[in-house]
Coordinates of C-alpha atoms in Angstrom, one line a residue:
Chain Q
X1 CA 17.7 55.4 -11.2
X2 CA 20.4 57.7 -12.3
X3 CA 21.4 59.0 -15.8
X4 CA 24.2 57.1 -17.4
X5 CA 26.1 57.7 -20.6
X6 CA 25.0 54.9 -22.9
X7 CA 25.1 54.0 -26.6
X8 CA 21.9 53.8 -28.5
X9 CA 22.3 50.1 -29.6
X10 CA 23.3 49.0 -26.1
X11 CA 20.5 51.1 -24.5
X12 CA 17.9 49.4 -26.6
X13 CA 19.4 46.0 -25.8
X14 CA 19.3 46.6 -22.0
X15 CA 15.8 48.1 -22.2
X16 CA 14.7 44.9 -23.9
X17 CA 16.3 42.7 -21.3
X18 CA 14.7 44.8 -18.6
X19 CA 11.3 44.4 -20.4
X20 CA 11.5 40.7 -19.7
X21 CA 13.0 39.5 -23.0
X22 CA 13.2 35.7 -22.9
X23 CA 15.0 35.0 -26.2
X24 CA 17.0 37.0 -28.8
X25 CA 18.0 35.8 -32.3
X26 CA 20.0 38.0 -34.6
X27 CA 22.8 38.3 -37.2
X28 CA 25.6 40.8 -37.2
X29 CA 25.1 43.9 -39.4
X30 CA 26.5 47.4 -39.1
X31 CA 25.3 49.8 -37.6
X32 CA 23.3 47.5 -35.4
X33 CA 25.9 45.0 -34.3
X34 CA 26.5 46.3 -30.7
X35 CA 23.0 45.4 -29.9
X36 CA 23.6 41.7 -30.8
X37 CA 27.1 41.8 -29.1
X38 CA 25.6 43.2 -25.9
X39 CA 22.8 40.6 -25.6
X40 CA 25.3 37.8 -26.5
X41 CA 26.8 38.3 -23.0
X42 CA 23.8 39.6 -21.2
X43 CA 21.2 37.0 -22.0
X44 CA 23.3 33.9 -21.0
X45 CA 24.2 35.8 -17.8
X46 CA 20.5 35.8 -16.9
X47 CA 20.0 32.2 -18.1
X48 CA 17.9 33.5 -21.1
X49 CA 18.2 32.4 -24.7
X50 CA 20.6 34.1 -27.1
X51 CA 21.5 32.7 -30.5
X52 CA 23.5 34.2 -33.4
X53 CA 21.6 32.8 -36.4
X54 CA 23.1 31.7 -39.7
X55 CA 21.4 34.6 -41.6
X56 CA 18.6 37.1 -41.1
X57 CA 16.3 34.4 -42.7
X58 CA 17.3 32.1 -39.9
X59 CA 17.0 34.8 -37.2
X60 CA 13.5 35.9 -38.1
X61 CA 12.2 32.3 -38.3
X62 CA 13.8 31.5 -34.9
X63 CA 11.9 34.5 -33.6
X64 CA 8.8 33.2 -35.3
X65 CA 9.2 29.8 -33.5
X66 CA 10.0 31.5 -30.2
X67 CA 7.0 33.8 -30.5
X68 CA 4.7 30.7 -31.0
X69 CA 5.6 29.7 -27.4
X70 CA 4.1 32.9 -26.1
X71 CA 7.2 34.4 -24.5
X72 CA 8.9 37.8 -25.2
X73 CA 11.3 37.6 -28.1
X74 CA 13.0 39.9 -30.5
X75 CA 15.5 40.4 -33.3
X76 CA 17.4 43.4 -34.5
X77 CA 19.1 44.2 -37.8
X78 CA 19.7 47.0 -40.3
X79 CA 18.2 47.7 -43.7
X80 CA 19.6 44.9 -45.9
X81 CA 19.0 42.4 -43.1
X82 CA 15.5 43.6 -42.5
X83 CA 14.8 43.1 -46.2
X84 CA 15.7 39.5 -45.8
X85 CA 13.3 39.3 -42.8
X86 CA 10.3 40.5 -44.8
X87 CA 9.2 36.9 -45.6
X88 CA 9.1 36.0 -42.0
X89 CA 7.4 39.3 -40.9
X90 CA 4.6 38.6 -43.4
X91 CA 4.2 35.0 -41.9
X92 CA 4.4 36.3 -38.3
X93 CA 1.8 39.0 -39.0
X94 CA -0.6 36.5 -40.6
X95 CA -0.1 34.1 -37.7
X96 CA -0.8 37.1 -35.3
X97 CA 2.2 36.8 -33.1
X98 CA 3.8 39.4 -30.8
X99 CA 7.3 40.2 -32.1
X100 CA 9.6 43.2 -31.6
X101 CA 12.1 44.1 -34.4
X102 CA 14.6 46.8 -34.1
X103 CA 15.8 48.3 -37.4
X104 CA 18.8 50.5 -37.3
X105 CA 18.4 51.9 -40.8
X106 CA 21.4 52.6 -43.0
X107 CA 22.0 54.2 -46.5
X108 CA 20.6 52.3 -49.5
X109 CA 19.4 50.9 -51.8
X110 CA 21.5 47.8 -52.3
X111 CA 24.5 47.2 -50.0
X112 CA 24.5 51.0 -49.7
X113 CA 26.6 52.1 -46.8
X114 CA 26.6 52.1 -43.0
X115 CA 25.6 55.7 -42.5
X116 CA 22.3 56.9 -40.9
X117 CA 19.3 56.9 -43.1
X118 CA 15.5 56.9 -43.1
X119 CA 15.2 55.3 -46.5
X120 CA 13.2 52.4 -45.1
X121 CA 10.1 54.4 -44.0
X122 CA 8.0 52.9 -46.8
X123 CA 9.2 49.3 -46.2
X124 CA 8.4 49.7 -42.4
X125 CA 5.1 51.5 -42.5
X126 CA 3.5 49.7 -45.5
X127 CA 4.2 46.2 -44.4
X128 CA 7.3 45.4 -46.3
X129 CA 6.5 41.7 -47.1
X130 CA 3.9 40.1 -49.3
X131 CA 0.2 40.2 -48.6
X132 CA -1.9 42.8 -46.8
X133 CA -0.9 43.5 -43.2
X134 CA 0.3 46.3 -41.0
X135 CA 2.9 46.5 -38.3
X136 CA 3.3 49.2 -35.6
X137 CA 6.3 51.4 -36.2
X138 CA 7.8 53.5 -33.5
X139 CA 10.5 56.1 -34.3
X140 CA 12.7 57.5 -31.4
X141 CA 14.7 60.7 -31.7
X142 CA 17.1 60.2 -28.8
X143 CA 18.7 57.4 -26.8
X144 CA 16.2 58.0 -24.0
X145 CA 13.3 57.7 -26.3
X146 CA 14.7 54.5 -27.9
X147 CA 14.8 53.0 -24.4
X148 CA 11.2 54.1 -23.6
X149 CA 9.8 52.9 -27.0
X150 CA 11.5 49.6 -26.7
X151 CA 9.8 49.0 -23.4
X152 CA 6.5 50.1 -25.0
X153 CA 7.1 47.9 -28.1
X154 CA 6.8 44.7 -26.1
X155 CA 3.6 45.8 -24.4
X156 CA 2.0 46.8 -27.7
X157 CA 3.2 43.7 -29.5
X158 CA 1.4 41.5 -26.8
X159 CA -1.7 43.7 -26.6
X160 CA -2.3 43.6 -30.3
X161 CA -0.6 40.3 -31.2
X162 CA 1.4 42.3 -33.7
X163 CA 4.9 43.0 -35.0
X164 CA 6.2 46.2 -33.5
X165 CA 9.2 47.7 -35.2
X166 CA 11.4 50.2 -33.5
X167 CA 12.7 52.2 -36.4
X168 CA 16.0 53.9 -35.6
X169 CA 18.9 55.0 -37.8
X170 CA 22.6 54.6 -37.7
X171 CA 23.2 57.8 -35.7
X172 CA 20.8 56.8 -33.0
X173 CA 22.3 53.4 -32.8
X174 CA 25.8 54.7 -32.5
X175 CA 25.5 57.8 -30.5
X176 CA 26.1 58.0 -26.7
X177 CA 23.8 60.1 -24.6
X178 CA 22.9 60.4 -20.9
X179 CA 19.8 58.3 -20.4
X180 CA 17.9 56.5 -17.7
X181 CA 17.1 52.8 -17.9
X182 CA 13.8 51.5 -16.5
X183 CA 13.6 49.1 -13.6
X184 CA 13.7 45.4 -14.3
X185 CA 10.4 43.8 -15.1
X186 CA 10.0 40.2 -14.0
X187 CA 9.6 37.7 -16.8
X188 CA 5.9 37.1 -17.4
X189 CA 4.8 33.8 -16.0
X190 CA 1.3 34.1 -17.6
X191 CA 1.4 32.5 -21.0
X192 CA -1.2 33.5 -23.5
X193 CA -3.9 31.0 -24.3
X194 CA -3.0 30.8 -28.0
X195 CA 0.6 29.7 -27.4
X196 CA 2.0 26.4 -28.6
X197 CA 3.7 24.7 -25.6
X198 CA 3.1 21.0 -25.6
X199 CA 1.0 21.1 -22.5
X200 CA -0.5 17.8 -21.4
X201 CA -4.3 17.6 -21.2
X202 CA -4.9 21.0 -22.7
X203 CA -5.7 19.8 -26.3
X204 CA -3.9 20.5 -29.5
X205 CA -2.9 24.0 -30.5
X206 CA -1.9 24.9 -34.0
X207 CA -0.3 28.1 -35.2
X208 CA -0.1 28.7 -39.0
X209 CA -0.3 31.4 -41.6
X210 CA -2.0 29.2 -44.3
X211 CA -5.6 29.6 -45.1
X212 CA -6.0 27.4 -48.2
X213 CA -9.7 28.3 -48.4
X214 CA -9.9 31.9 -49.7
X215 CA -12.9 32.9 -47.6
X216 CA -11.0 31.8 -44.5
X217 CA -8.0 34.0 -45.6
X218 CA -10.4 36.9 -46.2
X219 CA -11.9 36.4 -42.7
X220 CA -8.4 36.5 -41.3
X221 CA -7.6 39.7 -43.2
X222 CA -10.8 41.3 -42.0
X223 CA -9.7 40.5 -38.4
X224 CA -6.3 41.9 -39.1
X225 CA -7.7 45.1 -40.6
X226 CA -10.2 45.5 -37.7
X227 CA -7.4 45.2 -35.2
X228 CA -5.4 47.8 -37.2
X229 CA -8.4 50.2 -37.0
X230 CA -8.3 49.8 -33.2
X231 CA -4.5 50.5 -33.3
X232 CA -5.1 53.6 -35.4
X233 CA -7.7 54.8 -32.9
X234 CA -5.6 54.2 -29.8
X235 CA -1.9 54.2 -30.5
X236 CA -1.0 57.4 -32.4
X237 CA 2.0 59.1 -30.8
X238 CA 3.7 62.3 -31.6
X239 CA 5.4 65.3 -30.0
X240 CA 4.7 68.9 -30.8
X241 CA 7.0 71.9 -30.3
X242 CA 5.9 75.5 -30.5
X243 CA 2.6 74.5 -32.1
X244 CA 0.3 77.0 -30.4
X245 CA 1.0 80.0 -32.6
X246 CA 2.8 78.3 -35.4
X247 CA 2.2 79.7 -38.9
X248 CA 4.8 77.5 -40.5
X249 CA 5.0 73.8 -39.6
X250 CA 8.0 71.5 -39.9
X251 CA 7.3 67.8 -39.9
X252 CA 10.1 65.4 -39.2
X253 CA 10.7 62.2 -37.3
X254 CA 13.7 60.5 -35.6
X255 CA 17.1 62.1 -36.2
X256 CA 15.6 64.4 -39.0
X257 CA 13.0 65.6 -36.5
X258 CA 15.7 66.3 -33.9
X259 CA 17.8 68.3 -36.3
X260 CA 14.7 70.1 -37.4
X261 CA 14.1 71.1 -33.8
X262 CA 17.4 72.9 -33.7
X263 CA 16.4 74.7 -36.9
X264 CA 13.0 75.6 -35.5
X265 CA 14.5 77.0 -32.3
X266 CA 17.0 79.1 -34.4
X267 CA 14.0 80.3 -36.6
X268 CA 12.1 81.3 -33.4
X269 CA 15.1 83.3 -32.3
X270 CA 14.8 85.1 -35.6
X271 CA 11.1 85.8 -34.8
X272 CA 9.6 83.3 -37.2
X273 CA 6.4 81.6 -36.0
X274 CA 7.5 78.1 -36.7
X275 CA 6.5 74.8 -35.0
X276 CA 7.6 71.2 -35.2
X277 CA 5.5 68.1 -35.3
X278 CA 7.6 65.0 -34.7
X279 CA 5.6 61.8 -35.4
X280 CA 6.7 59.0 -33.0
X281 CA 4.3 56.4 -34.2
X282 CA 5.0 56.3 -38.0
X283 CA 2.4 53.6 -38.3
X284 CA -0.2 54.5 -37.2
X285 CA 0.6 57.9 -38.7
X286 CA -0.9 61.0 -36.9
X287 CA -3.0 61.9 -40.0
X288 CA -5.6 63.8 -37.9
X289 CA -3.0 65.9 -36.1
X290 CA -1.5 66.9 -39.4
X291 CA -4.9 67.6 -40.8
X292 CA -5.9 69.8 -37.9
X293 CA -2.6 71.7 -38.2
X294 CA -3.3 72.3 -41.8
X295 CA -6.2 74.6 -40.7
X296 CA -3.8 76.7 -38.7
X297 CA -0.6 76.7 -40.7
X298 CA 0.2 78.8 -43.8
X299 CA 2.6 76.1 -45.2
X300 CA 4.5 72.9 -44.3
X301 CA 8.1 71.8 -44.6
X302 CA 8.7 68.0 -44.4
X303 CA 12.3 67.1 -43.5
X304 CA 13.5 63.5 -43.9
X305 CA 16.7 61.5 -44.5
X306 CA 15.2 59.9 -47.6
X307 CA 13.5 60.9 -50.9
X308 CA 10.2 62.0 -49.4
X309 CA 8.5 59.0 -48.0
X310 CA 6.7 60.4 -45.0
X311 CA 6.1 63.3 -47.3
X312 CA 3.3 61.3 -49.0
X313 CA 1.6 60.8 -45.6
X314 CA 1.8 64.5 -44.9
X315 CA 0.4 65.3 -48.4
X316 CA -2.5 62.8 -47.7
X317 CA -3.4 64.6 -44.5
X318 CA -2.9 68.2 -45.8
X319 CA -5.0 67.3 -48.8
X320 CA -3.7 70.2 -50.9
X321 CA -5.1 72.8 -48.6
X322 CA -1.7 74.3 -47.9
X323 CA 1.6 74.4 -49.8
X324 CA 4.2 71.8 -48.8
X325 CA 8.0 72.0 -49.2
X326 CA 10.3 69.1 -48.9
X327 CA 13.9 68.9 -47.8
X328 CA 15.6 65.5 -47.8
X329 CA 19.1 64.1 -47.8
X330 CA 19.6 60.6 -49.2
X331 CA 22.1 57.7 -49.2
X332 CA 23.3 58.1 -45.6
X333 CA 23.7 61.9 -45.7
X334 CA 22.4 63.8 -42.7
X335 CA 21.0 67.3 -43.1
X336 CA 22.5 70.2 -41.2
X337 CA 20.3 72.3 -39.0
X338 CA 21.5 75.4 -40.9
X339 CA 20.2 73.9 -44.2
X340 CA 16.8 73.2 -42.5
X341 CA 16.8 76.8 -41.2
X342 CA 17.4 78.1 -44.7
X343 CA 14.4 76.0 -45.9
X344 CA 12.2 77.4 -43.1
X345 CA 13.2 80.9 -44.1
X346 CA 12.4 80.2 -47.8
X347 CA 9.0 78.8 -46.7
X348 CA 8.3 81.8 -44.6
X349 CA 9.0 84.1 -47.5
X350 CA 5.6 83.0 -48.7
X351 CA 6.5 82.3 -52.3
X352 CA 5.5 78.6 -52.4
X353 CA 2.3 77.8 -54.2
X354 CA -0.2 75.0 -54.0
X355 CA 0.5 73.8 -57.5
X356 CA 4.1 72.9 -57.0
X357 CA 5.1 69.3 -56.5
X358 CA 7.3 69.3 -53.4
X359 CA 9.5 66.4 -54.5
X360 CA 10.1 67.7 -58.0
X361 CA 11.0 71.1 -56.6
X362 CA 13.4 69.6 -54.1
X363 CA 15.0 67.2 -56.7
X364 CA 15.6 70.1 -59.1
X365 CA 17.5 71.9 -56.4
X366 CA 19.5 68.8 -55.5
X367 CA 20.5 68.3 -59.1
X368 CA 21.8 71.8 -59.3
X369 CA 23.7 71.3 -56.0
X370 CA 25.3 68.1 -57.2
X371 CA 26.1 69.6 -60.6
X372 CA 24.1 67.0 -62.5
X373 CA 22.0 69.5 -64.3
X374 CA 18.5 70.7 -63.4
Chain F
X1 CA -20.0 -11.0 -27.0
X2 CA -17.6 -13.5 -28.5
X3 CA -16.5 -16.4 -26.4
X4 CA -12.9 -16.0 -27.5
X5 CA -10.7 -13.3 -26.1
X6 CA -10.5 -10.3 -28.4
X7 CA -7.1 -8.6 -28.6
X8 CA -6.5 -5.4 -30.5
X9 CA -3.4 -5.9 -32.6
X10 CA -3.6 -2.8 -34.8
X11 CA -5.4 0.5 -34.4
X12 CA -5.0 4.2 -35.1
X13 CA -2.2 5.6 -32.9
X14 CA -3.3 8.2 -30.3
X15 CA -1.1 10.7 -32.0
X16 CA -3.3 10.7 -35.1
X17 CA -6.5 12.7 -35.6
X18 CA -9.5 10.7 -36.9
X19 CA -9.7 12.2 -40.4
X20 CA -8.7 11.2 -43.9
X21 CA -5.5 12.7 -45.3
X22 CA -5.2 14.6 -48.5
X23 CA -2.3 12.5 -49.7
X24 CA -2.6 10.6 -53.0
X25 CA -3.3 6.8 -52.9
X26 CA 0.0 4.9 -52.5
X27 CA 2.0 7.9 -51.2
X28 CA 4.2 7.0 -48.3
X29 CA 3.6 10.2 -46.4
X30 CA 0.9 8.3 -44.5
X31 CA 3.3 5.6 -43.5
X32 CA 5.9 8.2 -42.3
X33 CA 3.2 10.1 -40.4
X34 CA 2.1 6.9 -38.7
X35 CA 5.6 5.9 -37.7
X36 CA 6.2 9.3 -36.0
X37 CA 2.9 9.1 -34.2
X38 CA 3.5 5.5 -33.0
X39 CA 7.0 6.4 -31.8
X40 CA 5.9 9.5 -29.9
X41 CA 3.1 7.5 -28.3
X42 CA 5.4 4.7 -27.3
X43 CA 7.8 7.2 -25.8
X44 CA 5.0 8.9 -23.9
X45 CA 6.0 12.2 -25.6
X46 CA 2.7 12.9 -27.4
X47 CA 1.7 15.7 -25.2
X48 CA 5.2 17.2 -24.8
X49 CA 5.8 17.4 -28.5
X50 CA 5.7 20.4 -30.9
X51 CA 5.9 19.6 -34.6
X52 CA 7.0 22.0 -37.3
X53 CA 5.4 21.4 -40.7
X54 CA 7.0 22.7 -43.8
X55 CA 5.9 23.8 -47.3
X56 CA 5.1 21.0 -49.7
X57 CA 2.7 18.1 -49.6
X58 CA 3.1 17.9 -45.9
X59 CA 2.1 21.5 -45.3
X60 CA -1.1 20.2 -43.7
X61 CA 0.6 17.6 -41.5
X62 CA -0.8 19.4 -38.4
X63 CA -4.3 18.4 -39.5
X64 CA -3.4 14.8 -39.0
X65 CA -1.2 14.8 -35.9
X66 CA -3.0 15.1 -32.6
X67 CA -0.6 17.4 -30.8
X68 CA 0.7 21.0 -30.9
X69 CA 2.0 22.1 -34.3
X70 CA 3.2 25.1 -36.2
X71 CA 3.7 25.7 -39.9
X72 CA 7.0 27.2 -41.2
X73 CA 7.8 29.3 -44.3
X74 CA 9.4 27.3 -47.1
X75 CA 12.7 25.8 -46.0
X76 CA 12.8 27.6 -42.6
X77 CA 11.4 24.8 -40.4
X78 CA 14.8 24.1 -38.7
X79 CA 15.1 27.8 -37.8
X80 CA 11.6 27.9 -36.4
X81 CA 12.1 24.6 -34.5
X82 CA 15.3 26.2 -33.1
X83 CA 13.3 29.1 -31.8
X84 CA 10.8 26.8 -30.1
X85 CA 13.4 24.4 -28.7
X86 CA 15.5 27.3 -27.2
X87 CA 12.3 28.7 -25.6
X88 CA 11.1 25.3 -24.4
X89 CA 14.2 23.1 -23.8
X90 CA 12.1 20.3 -22.3
X91 CA 9.7 19.9 -25.2
X92 CA 10.3 17.4 -28.0
X93 CA 10.5 19.3 -31.2
X94 CA 10.7 17.9 -34.7
X95 CA 10.4 19.2 -38.2
X96 CA 8.8 17.2 -41.1
X97 CA 10.3 18.4 -44.4
X98 CA 10.3 17.3 -48.0
X99 CA 13.3 17.3 -50.3
X100 CA 12.6 20.6 -52.0
X101 CA 12.0 22.3 -48.7
X102 CA 15.1 20.8 -46.9
X103 CA 17.6 20.2 -49.6
X104 CA 17.0 23.3 -51.9
X105 CA 15.5 26.4 -50.4
X106 CA 16.2 25.3 -46.8
X107 CA 19.8 24.2 -47.3
X108 CA 21.1 27.0 -45.1
X109 CA 18.8 26.4 -42.2
X110 CA 19.3 22.6 -42.1
X111 CA 23.1 22.8 -42.3
X112 CA 23.2 25.5 -39.6
X113 CA 20.9 23.6 -37.3
X114 CA 22.9 20.4 -37.7
X115 CA 26.2 22.2 -37.2
X116 CA 24.9 23.8 -34.0
X117 CA 23.9 20.3 -32.7
X118 CA 20.4 21.7 -32.3
X119 CA 18.4 19.4 -30.1
X120 CA 15.7 18.8 -32.7
X121 CA 14.7 15.8 -34.8
X122 CA 14.2 16.1 -38.5
X123 CA 12.0 13.7 -40.5
X124 CA 13.2 14.2 -44.1
X125 CA 11.0 12.8 -46.9
X126 CA 12.9 12.2 -50.1
X127 CA 10.6 11.4 -53.0
X128 CA 13.0 12.8 -55.7
X129 CA 10.6 15.6 -56.8
X130 CA 8.5 18.6 -55.7
X131 CA 5.2 16.9 -55.0
X132 CA 2.9 19.8 -54.0
X133 CA 3.5 21.9 -57.1
X134 CA 3.1 19.0 -59.5
X135 CA 6.3 17.1 -59.8
X136 CA 9.1 19.5 -60.7
X137 CA 12.8 18.6 -60.5
X138 CA 14.1 18.6 -56.9
X139 CA 17.7 18.7 -55.7
X140 CA 17.2 14.9 -55.1
X141 CA 15.9 14.1 -58.6
X142 CA 18.0 11.3 -60.1
X143 CA 20.2 11.8 -63.2
X144 CA 18.0 11.2 -66.2
X145 CA 14.7 11.3 -64.2
X146 CA 11.9 12.9 -66.1
X147 CA 10.0 15.6 -64.2
X148 CA 7.8 18.5 -65.3
X149 CA 10.8 20.8 -65.2
X150 CA 13.3 18.3 -66.6
X151 CA 11.1 16.9 -69.4
X152 CA 14.0 15.4 -71.2
X153 CA 15.3 13.9 -68.0
X154 CA 17.6 15.5 -65.6
X155 CA 20.7 16.4 -67.5
X156 CA 23.5 16.6 -64.9
X157 CA 25.7 18.8 -67.3
X158 CA 23.0 21.5 -67.3
X159 CA 21.0 20.8 -64.1
X160 CA 23.7 19.5 -61.8
X161 CA 23.8 16.4 -59.6
X162 CA 21.5 15.2 -56.9
X163 CA 22.4 16.1 -53.3
X164 CA 22.8 13.3 -50.8
X165 CA 21.7 15.1 -47.7
X166 CA 22.5 12.5 -45.1
X167 CA 26.1 12.1 -46.3
X168 CA 26.5 15.9 -46.4
X169 CA 25.2 16.5 -42.9
X170 CA 27.1 13.5 -41.4
X171 CA 30.3 15.5 -41.8
X172 CA 29.2 18.0 -39.2
X173 CA 30.3 17.6 -35.6
X174 CA 26.9 18.8 -34.2
X175 CA 25.1 16.0 -36.0
X176 CA 24.6 13.1 -33.6
X177 CA 22.4 10.7 -35.5
X178 CA 21.9 11.0 -39.2
X179 CA 20.6 7.9 -41.1
X180 CA 18.8 6.9 -44.2
X181 CA 15.9 4.5 -44.3
X182 CA 13.3 3.6 -46.9
X183 CA 9.5 3.0 -46.9
X184 CA 9.1 0.7 -49.8
X185 CA 8.5 -2.6 -48.0
X186 CA 7.6 -3.9 -44.5
X187 CA 11.1 -4.8 -43.6
X188 CA 12.4 -1.3 -44.4
X189 CA 9.4 0.3 -42.7
X190 CA 10.2 -1.5 -39.5
X191 CA 13.9 -0.4 -39.8
X192 CA 12.6 3.2 -40.4
X193 CA 10.5 3.1 -37.2
X194 CA 13.5 2.0 -35.1
X195 CA 15.6 4.8 -36.6
X196 CA 12.8 7.4 -35.8
X197 CA 12.7 6.1 -32.2
X198 CA 16.5 6.4 -31.9
X199 CA 16.4 9.9 -33.4
X200 CA 13.9 11.1 -30.8
X201 CA 15.8 9.4 -28.0
X202 CA 18.9 11.2 -29.2
X203 CA 17.1 14.5 -28.8
X204 CA 15.6 13.6 -25.4
X205 CA 19.0 12.6 -24.1
X206 CA 20.5 15.8 -25.4
X207 CA 23.1 14.2 -27.6
X208 CA 22.8 16.4 -30.6
X209 CA 21.0 16.9 -33.9
X210 CA 19.2 14.0 -35.3
X211 CA 17.7 13.3 -38.8
X212 CA 16.1 10.3 -40.5
X213 CA 15.9 10.5 -44.2
X214 CA 13.0 8.4 -45.6
X215 CA 13.1 7.3 -49.2
X216 CA 9.5 7.8 -50.3
X217 CA 7.2 7.2 -53.3
X218 CA 5.3 9.7 -55.3
X219 CA 3.1 7.6 -57.6
X220 CA 1.1 10.5 -58.9
X221 CA 4.0 12.7 -60.1
X222 CA 6.1 9.7 -61.1
X223 CA 3.2 8.5 -63.2
X224 CA 3.2 5.0 -61.7
X225 CA 0.9 2.7 -59.8
X226 CA 1.6 2.5 -56.0
X227 CA 3.1 -1.0 -56.5
X228 CA 5.3 0.0 -59.4
X229 CA 6.4 3.1 -57.6
X230 CA 7.7 1.0 -54.7
X231 CA 9.6 -1.2 -57.2
X232 CA 11.1 1.9 -58.9
X233 CA 12.2 3.3 -55.5
X234 CA 14.0 0.0 -54.7
X235 CA 15.6 -0.3 -58.1
X236 CA 16.5 3.3 -58.8
X237 CA 16.6 5.4 -55.5
X238 CA 18.1 2.9 -53.1
X239 CA 21.3 2.4 -55.3
X240 CA 21.8 6.2 -55.5
X241 CA 20.7 6.9 -51.9
X242 CA 22.1 3.9 -49.9
X243 CA 20.2 2.9 -46.8
X244 CA 22.4 3.1 -43.7
X245 CA 23.7 4.9 -40.7
X246 CA 26.0 7.8 -41.8
X247 CA 26.6 9.4 -38.4
X248 CA 26.0 7.8 -35.1
X249 CA 27.6 9.6 -32.2
X250 CA 29.8 7.4 -30.0
X251 CA 27.7 8.5 -27.0
X252 CA 24.7 6.8 -28.6
X253 CA 26.5 3.5 -28.9
X254 CA 27.8 3.9 -25.3
X255 CA 24.2 4.6 -24.0
X256 CA 22.7 1.7 -25.9
X257 CA 21.0 -0.5 -23.3
X258 CA 22.4 -4.0 -22.9
X259 CA 20.2 -7.0 -23.7
X260 CA 18.5 -5.6 -26.8
X261 CA 15.6 -3.2 -27.0

């Protein structure tokens, strides 16, 4: 396989097709639409199911039905559309079905804009719908990683009978990079035992998310939580850069992590002992890795394209042992590597104390910058 | 042993589980369930069928039918059925939805499924109120009808007019067979069964979207005896929701076998 120049949204779509996707249901929304457009031609060409739904409500419930039949299915959308899908995601999670959702996040809240954002970290990692459940969240930082994680998403969804969300952002969806696509996987002919398929002589199968008897619901929730513990134990993924001797640690994921890497390299050139931790699985979050690094590091800098959402997970892991600074851009604004470098240099000056709230400190600076008063 | 030949003339259809339902005495859900089970058995489709239950009194329909079933979020049954049908084109797929589910919260999904000509069958129970939650006003509640959320009677100036779903969907090209029947007396029940059979045949032959609306009683929430509820249905619902065939694709007429059924 050779490298080819390919757009993020298209790369994810082709990766899903090659992972043995049997059906796709979606609704147009920027900056995700190329994914839907691509599969609208590709799936029928392979005699597989594609349907443009009437809404994201329709799309996620078509996926719900398709997942009940035990075949690989997915949808993709962007922030406002994924909000509409939360009802379905809660039902799917309770019914314990494998579903892959690609969320190409854009600026919000509200209709917001179509620029790249990470504002939906909380919605994705906390189980954005009602009730208590978890979903696996994978965050690529390049087109190649988006391809690889899409392939992985289908395997994890089936292994754990879980929703797996590939959490991208507008820039990853829209950018073109050289990447290598994986070979074609054959469509799985083995159908899981739990599937609803109308098979003569097998006896009746029912898939539902209702447990009208509260102890039955509690039993279901215990099973879901136990499975999540297993996922936490086995599916934490991250990438570390310059960690061995790092005294200062930057934590960022996806596009923010990639921009931070440029800043970390520039800081290294200036002689600063800085490392980068880039979480790939946002749920399960690499708490233990961050906790271990807190022993080694003097201070942390969390960089996100939001108001400090992963920041809370880092704070949980660091547990007030070391100072934490936060640098975030919101509303579809992307940080510059130079700005992150400036933050690293500020951090390395050693002025930051344990008592400061990283979000308050950051917001005060932002207000000054925007001239809205500190 | 009896000397005379014993012939079974009436028994539980094979498509039914042997368990009592949770439906109120006199409610016509049981009749509608039975008609669906009988038709699927007669067509030999029982083991090729996947039902989609909805939210409302029939949320537990899968407890009573003896074949594969899933349970959809409120109003989303046609979308879920679409996902199943597109994955398993050879299966017989139907939704079983009430009027709150189909005509209110699920309006988008049902219109889209019908316009796509989705090869699913919809059994639509219209009992003019939300049964499961205790008898609130539904889109199908008649003008002046008292419910727990229209305690002075449905005032059309403030609460709008009832929706005639069959008439509405019949304007869509994808809808192949869209009819209304009633379950208030034996004659109408027999007519309803024939319509349900036709609807499933339409799906099987790939003609298009099919839906049978069944005017139904809700004695508990209407505050009536089962017998008076049937009379009320005939006297008040049938005039507003006329029984009839509102969309029958010309290809259905063409395929109709000669020499009766």
